[in-house]
Amino acid sequence: MTRRKFIQKLITTGSVMMAGASWLMRKAAPRRFVRAFRVKKYPGSVRPLRDISKQSKWSG
């Protein structure tokens, strides 16, 4: 293997490793969350989600 091909393989391997590391860092980063706030156009109140394991009166 010539020096040029060796350096080319090193650069390719390094760039693939950097791309993989950045992908892993994005996956491991804590997720952002959206705060609910009342909008003037929205009728009613904004409430948190309820427990989905309990059956409500409207769920057939």
CSV table of C-alpha atoms in Angstrom, one decimal:
chain,number,residue,atom,x,y,z
A,1,MET,CA,0.0,0.0,0.0
A,2,THR,CA,1.4,3.4,-1.0
A,3,ARG,CA,1.7,6.3,1.4
A,4,ARG,CA,-1.0,8.2,-0.5
A,5,LYS,CA,-3.6,5.3,-0.2
A,6,PHE,CA,-2.7,4.8,3.5
A,7,ILE,CA,-3.3,8.5,4.2
A,8,GLN,CA,-6.5,8.4,2.2
A,9,LYS,CA,-7.8,5.4,4.2
A,10,LEU,CA,-6.9,7.1,7.4
A,11,ILE,CA,-8.8,10.2,6.4
A,12,THR,CA,-11.8,8.1,5.3
A,13,THR,CA,-11.8,6.1,8.5
A,14,GLY,CA,-11.4,9.3,10.6
A,15,SER,CA,-14.3,11.0,8.9
A,16,VAL,CA,-16.6,8.0,9.3
A,17,MET,CA,-15.7,7.7,13.0
A,18,MET,CA,-16.4,11.4,13.5
A,19,ALA,CA,-19.8,11.1,11.7
A,20,GLY,CA,-20.6,8.1,13.9
A,21,ALA,CA,-19.6,9.9,17.1
A,22,SER,CA,-21.7,13.0,16.2
A,23,TRP,CA,-24.7,10.7,15.4
A,24,LEU,CA,-24.3,9.0,18.8
A,25,MET,CA,-24.0,12.3,20.6
A,26,ARG,CA,-27.2,13.6,19.0
A,27,LYS,CA,-29.0,10.4,20.0
A,28,ALA,CA,-27.7,10.5,23.6
A,29,ALA,CA,-28.4,14.2,24.1
A,30,PRO,CA,-31.4,15.0,26.4
A,31,ARG,CA,-34.6,15.7,24.5
A,32,ARG,CA,-35.9,19.2,24.4
A,33,PHE,CA,-39.5,19.6,25.6
A,34,VAL,CA,-42.1,22.1,24.7
A,35,ARG,CA,-43.9,24.1,27.4
A,36,ALA,CA,-47.6,24.5,27.0
A,37,PHE,CA,-48.9,28.0,27.2
A,38,ARG,CA,-52.3,29.4,26.7
A,39,VAL,CA,-52.8,30.9,23.3
A,40,LYS,CA,-55.5,33.6,22.8
A,41,LYS,CA,-57.1,31.7,20.0
A,42,TYR,CA,-57.3,28.3,21.8
A,43,PRO,CA,-60.7,27.9,23.5
A,44,GLY,CA,-60.5,26.2,26.9
A,45,SER,CA,-57.7,25.4,29.3
A,46,VAL,CA,-54.5,23.6,28.6
A,47,ARG,CA,-54.1,20.6,30.9
A,48,PRO,CA,-51.5,17.9,31.3
A,49,LEU,CA,-52.3,14.4,29.9
A,50,ARG,CA,-54.1,12.0,32.2
A,51,ASP,CA,-53.2,8.4,33.0
A,52,ILE,CA,-53.9,6.3,29.9
A,53,SER,CA,-54.4,3.1,31.9
A,54,LYS,CA,-57.6,4.4,33.4
A,55,GLN,CA,-60.8,4.1,31.3
A,56,SER,CA,-62.6,7.4,30.9
A,57,LYS,CA,-66.4,7.9,30.5
A,58,TRP,CA,-66.1,8.6,26.8
A,59,SER,CA,-64.0,5.6,25.8
A,60,GLY,CA,-66.6,3.1,24.7
